[in-house]
mmCIF file with all atom_site columns, C-alpha atoms in Angstrom:
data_model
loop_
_atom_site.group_PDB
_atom_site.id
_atom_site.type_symbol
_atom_site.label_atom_id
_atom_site.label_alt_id
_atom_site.label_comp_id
_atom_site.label_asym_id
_atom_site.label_entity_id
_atom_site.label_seq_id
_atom_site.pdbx_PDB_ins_code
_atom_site.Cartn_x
_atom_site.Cartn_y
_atom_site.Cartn_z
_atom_site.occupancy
_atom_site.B_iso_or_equiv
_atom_site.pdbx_formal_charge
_atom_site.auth_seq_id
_atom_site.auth_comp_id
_atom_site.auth_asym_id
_atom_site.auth_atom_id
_atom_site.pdbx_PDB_model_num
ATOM 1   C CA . UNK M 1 1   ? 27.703 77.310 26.982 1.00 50.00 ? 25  UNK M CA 1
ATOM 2   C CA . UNK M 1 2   ? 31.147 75.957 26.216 1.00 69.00 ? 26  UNK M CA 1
ATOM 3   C CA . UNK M 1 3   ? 31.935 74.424 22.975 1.00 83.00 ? 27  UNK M CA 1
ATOM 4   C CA . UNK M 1 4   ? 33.699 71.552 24.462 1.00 90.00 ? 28  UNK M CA 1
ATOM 5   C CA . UNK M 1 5   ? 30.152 70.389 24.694 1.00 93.00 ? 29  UNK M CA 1
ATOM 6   C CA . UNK M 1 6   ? 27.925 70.928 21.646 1.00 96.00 ? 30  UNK M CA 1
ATOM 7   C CA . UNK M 1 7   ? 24.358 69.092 20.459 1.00 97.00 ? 31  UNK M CA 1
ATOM 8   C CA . UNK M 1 8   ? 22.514 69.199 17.353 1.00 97.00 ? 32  UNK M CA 1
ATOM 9   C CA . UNK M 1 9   ? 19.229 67.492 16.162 1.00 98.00 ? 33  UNK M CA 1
ATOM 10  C CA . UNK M 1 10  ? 19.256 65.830 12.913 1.00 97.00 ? 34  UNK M CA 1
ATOM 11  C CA . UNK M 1 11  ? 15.598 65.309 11.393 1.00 97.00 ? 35  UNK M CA 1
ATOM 12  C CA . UNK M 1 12  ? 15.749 62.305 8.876  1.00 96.00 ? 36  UNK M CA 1
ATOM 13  C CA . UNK M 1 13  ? 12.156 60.997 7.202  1.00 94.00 ? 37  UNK M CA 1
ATOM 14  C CA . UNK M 1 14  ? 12.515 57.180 6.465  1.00 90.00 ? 38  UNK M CA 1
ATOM 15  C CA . UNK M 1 15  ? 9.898  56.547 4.311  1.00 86.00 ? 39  UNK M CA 1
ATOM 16  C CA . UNK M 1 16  ? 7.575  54.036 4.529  1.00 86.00 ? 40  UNK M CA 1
ATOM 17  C CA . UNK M 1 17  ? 9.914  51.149 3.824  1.00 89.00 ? 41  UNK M CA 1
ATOM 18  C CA . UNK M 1 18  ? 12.286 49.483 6.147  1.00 92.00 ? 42  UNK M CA 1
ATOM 19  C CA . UNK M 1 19  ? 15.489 51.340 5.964  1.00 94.00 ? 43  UNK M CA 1
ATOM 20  C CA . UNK M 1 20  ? 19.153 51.797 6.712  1.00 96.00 ? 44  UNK M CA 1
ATOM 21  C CA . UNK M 1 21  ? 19.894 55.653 6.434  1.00 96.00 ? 45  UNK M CA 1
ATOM 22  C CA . UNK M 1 22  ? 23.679 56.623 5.913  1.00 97.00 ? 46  UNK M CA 1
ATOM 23  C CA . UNK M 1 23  ? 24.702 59.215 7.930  1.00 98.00 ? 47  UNK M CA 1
ATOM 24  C CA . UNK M 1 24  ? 28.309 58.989 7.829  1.00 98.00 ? 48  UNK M CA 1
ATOM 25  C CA . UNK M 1 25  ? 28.216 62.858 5.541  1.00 97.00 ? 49  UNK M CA 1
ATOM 26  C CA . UNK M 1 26  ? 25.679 64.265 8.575  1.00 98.00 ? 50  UNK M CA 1
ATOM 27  C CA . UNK M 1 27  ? 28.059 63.493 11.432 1.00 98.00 ? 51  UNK M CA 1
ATOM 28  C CA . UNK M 1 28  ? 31.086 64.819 9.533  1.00 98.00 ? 52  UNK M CA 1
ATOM 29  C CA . UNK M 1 29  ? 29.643 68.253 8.179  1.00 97.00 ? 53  UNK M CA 1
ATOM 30  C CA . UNK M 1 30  ? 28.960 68.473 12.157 1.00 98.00 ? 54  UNK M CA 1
ATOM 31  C CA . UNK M 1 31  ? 31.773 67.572 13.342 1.00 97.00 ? 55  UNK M CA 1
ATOM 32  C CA . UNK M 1 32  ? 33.733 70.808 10.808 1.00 96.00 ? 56  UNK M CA 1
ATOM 33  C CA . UNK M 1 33  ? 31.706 72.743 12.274 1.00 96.00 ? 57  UNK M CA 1
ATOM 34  C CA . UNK M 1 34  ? 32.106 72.071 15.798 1.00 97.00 ? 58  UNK M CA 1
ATOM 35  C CA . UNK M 1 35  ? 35.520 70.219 16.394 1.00 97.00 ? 59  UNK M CA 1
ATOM 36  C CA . UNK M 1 36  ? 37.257 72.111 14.868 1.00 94.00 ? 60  UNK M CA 1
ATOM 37  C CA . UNK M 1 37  ? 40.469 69.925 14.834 1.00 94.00 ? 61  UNK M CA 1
ATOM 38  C CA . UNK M 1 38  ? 40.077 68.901 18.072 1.00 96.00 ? 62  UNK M CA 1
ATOM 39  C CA . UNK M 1 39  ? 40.333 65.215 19.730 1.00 97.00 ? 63  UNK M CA 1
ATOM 40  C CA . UNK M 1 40  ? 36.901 64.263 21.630 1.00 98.00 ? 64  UNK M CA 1
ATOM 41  C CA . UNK M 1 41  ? 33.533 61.907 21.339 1.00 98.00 ? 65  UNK M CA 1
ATOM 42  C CA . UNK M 1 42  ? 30.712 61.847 19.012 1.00 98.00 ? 66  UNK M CA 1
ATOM 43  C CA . UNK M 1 43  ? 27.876 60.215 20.589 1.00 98.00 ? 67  UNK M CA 1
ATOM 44  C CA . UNK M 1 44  ? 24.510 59.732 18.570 1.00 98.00 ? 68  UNK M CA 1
ATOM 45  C CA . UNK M 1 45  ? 21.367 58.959 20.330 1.00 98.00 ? 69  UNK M CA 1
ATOM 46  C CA . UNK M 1 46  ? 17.663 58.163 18.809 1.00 98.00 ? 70  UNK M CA 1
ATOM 47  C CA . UNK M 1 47  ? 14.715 58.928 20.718 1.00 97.00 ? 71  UNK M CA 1
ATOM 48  C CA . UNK M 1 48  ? 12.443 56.042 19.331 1.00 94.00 ? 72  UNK M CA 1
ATOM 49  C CA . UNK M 1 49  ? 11.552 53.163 20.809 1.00 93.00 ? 73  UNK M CA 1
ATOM 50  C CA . UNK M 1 50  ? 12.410 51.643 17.060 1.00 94.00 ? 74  UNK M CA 1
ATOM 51  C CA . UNK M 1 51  ? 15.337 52.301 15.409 1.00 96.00 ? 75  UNK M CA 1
ATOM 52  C CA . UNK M 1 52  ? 18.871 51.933 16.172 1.00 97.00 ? 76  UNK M CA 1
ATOM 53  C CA . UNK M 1 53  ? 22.008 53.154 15.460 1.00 98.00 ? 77  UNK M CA 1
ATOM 54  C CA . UNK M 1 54  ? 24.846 51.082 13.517 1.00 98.00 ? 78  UNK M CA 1
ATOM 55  C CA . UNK M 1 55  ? 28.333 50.710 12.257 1.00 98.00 ? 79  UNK M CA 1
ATOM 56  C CA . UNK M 1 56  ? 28.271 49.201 8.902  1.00 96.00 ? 80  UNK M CA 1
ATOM 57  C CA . UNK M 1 57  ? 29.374 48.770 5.462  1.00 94.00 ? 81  UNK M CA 1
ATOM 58  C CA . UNK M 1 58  ? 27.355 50.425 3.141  1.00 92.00 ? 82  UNK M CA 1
ATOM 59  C CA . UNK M 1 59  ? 26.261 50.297 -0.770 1.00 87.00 ? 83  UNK M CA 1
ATOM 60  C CA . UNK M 1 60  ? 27.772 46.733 -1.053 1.00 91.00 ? 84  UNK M CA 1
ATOM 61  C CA . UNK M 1 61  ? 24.996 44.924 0.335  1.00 93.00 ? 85  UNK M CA 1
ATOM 62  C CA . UNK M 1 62  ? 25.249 44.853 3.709  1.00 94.00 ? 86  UNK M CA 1
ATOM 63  C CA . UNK M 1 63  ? 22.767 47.432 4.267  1.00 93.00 ? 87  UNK M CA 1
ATOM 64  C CA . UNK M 1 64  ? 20.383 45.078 2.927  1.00 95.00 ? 88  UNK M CA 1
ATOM 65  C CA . UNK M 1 65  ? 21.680 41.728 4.443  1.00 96.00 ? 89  UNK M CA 1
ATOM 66  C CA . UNK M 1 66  ? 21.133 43.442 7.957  1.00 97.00 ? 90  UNK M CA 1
ATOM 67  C CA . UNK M 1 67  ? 17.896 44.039 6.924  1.00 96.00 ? 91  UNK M CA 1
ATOM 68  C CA . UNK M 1 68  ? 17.452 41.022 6.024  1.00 96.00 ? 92  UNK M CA 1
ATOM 69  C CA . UNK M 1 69  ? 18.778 39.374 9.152  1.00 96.00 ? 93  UNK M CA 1
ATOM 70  C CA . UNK M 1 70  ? 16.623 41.741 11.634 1.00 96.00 ? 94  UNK M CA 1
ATOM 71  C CA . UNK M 1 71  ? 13.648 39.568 9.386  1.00 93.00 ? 95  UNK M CA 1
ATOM 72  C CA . UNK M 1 72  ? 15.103 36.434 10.324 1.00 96.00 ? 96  UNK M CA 1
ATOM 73  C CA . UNK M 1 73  ? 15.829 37.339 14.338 1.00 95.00 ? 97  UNK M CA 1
ATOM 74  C CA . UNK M 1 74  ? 12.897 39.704 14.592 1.00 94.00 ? 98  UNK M CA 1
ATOM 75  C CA . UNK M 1 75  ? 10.139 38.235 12.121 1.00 93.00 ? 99  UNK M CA 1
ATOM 76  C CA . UNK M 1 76  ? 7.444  40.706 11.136 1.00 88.00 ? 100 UNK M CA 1
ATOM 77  C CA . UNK M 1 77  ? 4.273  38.674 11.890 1.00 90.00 ? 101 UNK M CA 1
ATOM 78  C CA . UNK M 1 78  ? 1.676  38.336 14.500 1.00 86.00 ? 102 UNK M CA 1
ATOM 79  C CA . UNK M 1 79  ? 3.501  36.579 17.572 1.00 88.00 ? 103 UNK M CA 1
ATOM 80  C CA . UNK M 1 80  ? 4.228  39.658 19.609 1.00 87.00 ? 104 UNK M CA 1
ATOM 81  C CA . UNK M 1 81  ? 2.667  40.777 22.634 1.00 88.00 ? 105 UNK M CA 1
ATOM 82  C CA . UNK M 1 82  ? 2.704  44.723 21.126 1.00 81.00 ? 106 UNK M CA 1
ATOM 83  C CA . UNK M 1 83  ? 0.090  44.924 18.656 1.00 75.00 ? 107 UNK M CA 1
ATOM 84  C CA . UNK M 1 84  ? -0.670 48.255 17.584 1.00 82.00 ? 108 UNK M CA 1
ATOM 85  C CA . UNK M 1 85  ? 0.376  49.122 14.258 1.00 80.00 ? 109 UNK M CA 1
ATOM 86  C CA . UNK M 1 86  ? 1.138  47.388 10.947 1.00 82.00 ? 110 UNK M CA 1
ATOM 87  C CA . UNK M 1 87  ? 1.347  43.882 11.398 1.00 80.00 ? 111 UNK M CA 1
ATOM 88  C CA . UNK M 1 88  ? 4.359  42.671 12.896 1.00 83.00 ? 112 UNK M CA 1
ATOM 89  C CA . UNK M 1 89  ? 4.734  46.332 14.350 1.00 88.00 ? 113 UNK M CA 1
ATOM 90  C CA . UNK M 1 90  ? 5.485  44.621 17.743 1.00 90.00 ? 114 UNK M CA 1
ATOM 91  C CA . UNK M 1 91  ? 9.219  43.324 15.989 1.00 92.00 ? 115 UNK M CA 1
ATOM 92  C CA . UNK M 1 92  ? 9.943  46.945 15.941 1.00 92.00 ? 116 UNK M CA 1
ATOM 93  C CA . UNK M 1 93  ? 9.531  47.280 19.422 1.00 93.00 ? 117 UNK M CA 1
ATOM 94  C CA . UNK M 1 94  ? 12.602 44.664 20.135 1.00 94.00 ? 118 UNK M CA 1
ATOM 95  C CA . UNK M 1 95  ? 15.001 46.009 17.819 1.00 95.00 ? 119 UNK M CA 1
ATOM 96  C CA . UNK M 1 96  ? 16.816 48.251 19.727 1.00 95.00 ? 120 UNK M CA 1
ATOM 97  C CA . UNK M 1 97  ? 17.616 45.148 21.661 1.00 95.00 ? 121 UNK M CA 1
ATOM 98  C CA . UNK M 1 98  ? 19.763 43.723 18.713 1.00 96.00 ? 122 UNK M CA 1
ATOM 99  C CA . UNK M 1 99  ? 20.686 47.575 17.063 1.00 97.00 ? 123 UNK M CA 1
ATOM 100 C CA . UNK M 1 100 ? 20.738 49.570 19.962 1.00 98.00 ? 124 UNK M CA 1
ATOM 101 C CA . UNK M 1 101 ? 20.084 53.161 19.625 1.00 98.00 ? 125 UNK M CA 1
ATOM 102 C CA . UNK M 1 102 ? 23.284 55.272 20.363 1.00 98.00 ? 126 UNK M CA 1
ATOM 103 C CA . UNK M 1 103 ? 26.430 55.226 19.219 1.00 98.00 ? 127 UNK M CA 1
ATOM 104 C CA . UNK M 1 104 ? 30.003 56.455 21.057 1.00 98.00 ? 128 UNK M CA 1
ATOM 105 C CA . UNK M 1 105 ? 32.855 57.339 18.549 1.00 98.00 ? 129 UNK M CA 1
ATOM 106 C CA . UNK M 1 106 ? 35.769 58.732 18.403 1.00 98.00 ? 130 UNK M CA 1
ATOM 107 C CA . UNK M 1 107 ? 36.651 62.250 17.104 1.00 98.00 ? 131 UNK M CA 1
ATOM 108 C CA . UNK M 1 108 ? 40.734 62.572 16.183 1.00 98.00 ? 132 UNK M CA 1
ATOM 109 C CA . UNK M 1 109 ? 41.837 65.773 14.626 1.00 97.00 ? 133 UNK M CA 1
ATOM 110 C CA . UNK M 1 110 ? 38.102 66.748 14.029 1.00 97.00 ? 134 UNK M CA 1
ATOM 111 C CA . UNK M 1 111 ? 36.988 63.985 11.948 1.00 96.00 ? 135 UNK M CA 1
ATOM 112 C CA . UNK M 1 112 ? 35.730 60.495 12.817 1.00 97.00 ? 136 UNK M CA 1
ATOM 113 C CA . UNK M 1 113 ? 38.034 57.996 13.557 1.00 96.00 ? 137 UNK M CA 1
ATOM 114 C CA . UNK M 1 114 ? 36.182 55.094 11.182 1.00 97.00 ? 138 UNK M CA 1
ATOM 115 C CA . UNK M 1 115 ? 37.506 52.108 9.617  1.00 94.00 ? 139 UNK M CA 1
ATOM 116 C CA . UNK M 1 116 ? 37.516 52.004 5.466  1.00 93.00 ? 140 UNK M CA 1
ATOM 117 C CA . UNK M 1 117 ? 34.702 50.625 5.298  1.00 94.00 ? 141 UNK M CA 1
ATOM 118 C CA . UNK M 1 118 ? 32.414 51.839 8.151  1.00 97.00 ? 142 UNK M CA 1
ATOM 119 C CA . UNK M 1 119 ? 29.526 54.168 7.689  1.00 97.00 ? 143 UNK M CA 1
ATOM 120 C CA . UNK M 1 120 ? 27.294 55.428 10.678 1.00 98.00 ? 144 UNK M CA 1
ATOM 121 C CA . UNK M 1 121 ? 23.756 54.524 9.964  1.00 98.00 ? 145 UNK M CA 1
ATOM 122 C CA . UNK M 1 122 ? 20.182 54.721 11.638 1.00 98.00 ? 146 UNK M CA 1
ATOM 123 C CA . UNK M 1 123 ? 17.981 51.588 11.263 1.00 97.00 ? 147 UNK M CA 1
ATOM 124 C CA . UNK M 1 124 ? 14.333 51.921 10.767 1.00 96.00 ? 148 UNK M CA 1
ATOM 125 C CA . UNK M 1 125 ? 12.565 48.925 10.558 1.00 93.00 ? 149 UNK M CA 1
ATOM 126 C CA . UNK M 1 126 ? 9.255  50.956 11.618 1.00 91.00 ? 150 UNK M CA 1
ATOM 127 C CA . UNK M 1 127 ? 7.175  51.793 8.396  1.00 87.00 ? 151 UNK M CA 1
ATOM 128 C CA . UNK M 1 128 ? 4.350  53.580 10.318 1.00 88.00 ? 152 UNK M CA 1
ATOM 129 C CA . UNK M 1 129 ? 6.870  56.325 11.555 1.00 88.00 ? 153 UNK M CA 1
ATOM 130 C CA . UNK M 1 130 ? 8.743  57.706 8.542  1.00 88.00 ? 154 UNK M CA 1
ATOM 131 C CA . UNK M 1 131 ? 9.922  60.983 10.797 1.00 93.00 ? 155 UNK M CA 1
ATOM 132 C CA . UNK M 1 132 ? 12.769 60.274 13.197 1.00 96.00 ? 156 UNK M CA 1
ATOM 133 C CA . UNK M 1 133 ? 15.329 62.623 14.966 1.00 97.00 ? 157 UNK M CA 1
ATOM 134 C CA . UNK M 1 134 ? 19.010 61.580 15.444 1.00 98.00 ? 158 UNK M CA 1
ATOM 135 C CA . UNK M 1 135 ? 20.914 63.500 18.827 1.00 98.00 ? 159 UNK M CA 1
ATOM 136 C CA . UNK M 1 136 ? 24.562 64.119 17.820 1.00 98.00 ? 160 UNK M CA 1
ATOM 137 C CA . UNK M 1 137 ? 26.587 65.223 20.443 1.00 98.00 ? 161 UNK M CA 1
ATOM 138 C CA . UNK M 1 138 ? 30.402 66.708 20.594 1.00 98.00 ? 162 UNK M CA 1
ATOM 139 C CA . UNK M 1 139 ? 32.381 66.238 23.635 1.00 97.00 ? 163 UNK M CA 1
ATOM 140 C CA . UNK M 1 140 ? 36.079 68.116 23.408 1.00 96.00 ? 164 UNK M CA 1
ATOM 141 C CA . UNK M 1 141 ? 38.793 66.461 24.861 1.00 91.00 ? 165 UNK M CA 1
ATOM 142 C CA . UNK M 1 142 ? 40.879 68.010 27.408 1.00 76.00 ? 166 UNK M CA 1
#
């Protein structure tokens, strides 16, 4: 395989409260090992029907205002169609609607190209599923 093309699994557990997981430190301990200086893409993908994948601010509050927000779009009561679960489960369902779950960024010198205050994060707003996997993928440029 060539290494202008490399994919790892990350295995993050949630908990069993809603969550906004940091991982700015995961993506960049990958990307030493793998880009080794080199420009490219870092592309993060979740295989769950309920989390997502954001750019954010983190540990000033805005971890917990988006939180806070997905309760105001996506309320966690009894009006949706998808039932099974907790109550409100069926929220969970839409949220990759509003936090969708991949990411594209870019990779200059090795390292991600982020603004000050931008961390990569995983959303989890499902608290019956406190085991999720996050896809990051490497793409060399040229």
């Amino acid at each position: 395989m060539s290494d202008a093309f490399t994919t790892r699994v990350l295995n993050i557990t949630t908990g069993s409260a809603e969550r906004v997981a940091d991982l700015t430190r995961d993506c960049e301990a990958f990307l030493r090992e793998v880009a080794r200086g080199r420009d490219g893409l870092l592309n993060l993908f979740v295989p769950h029907a309920t989390a997502g994948i954001a750019i954010i601010e983190t540990g000033a509050g805005s971890d917990d205002d988006l939180l806070a927000a997905l309760h105001t779009i996506l309320p966690a009561d009894d009006r949706w169609q998808h039932r099974h679960g907790s109550p409100g489960h069926g929220r969970d369902h839409v949220l990759p609607a509003f936090v969708p779950p991949h990411a594209t960024l870019p990779v200059v010198d090795g390292g991600l190209e982020l603004g000050t205050w931008q961390s990569v994060c995983l959303v989890d707003t499902n608290r019956d599923n406190a085991d999720r996997k996050v896809r990051l993928t490497f793409l060399a440029g040229s």
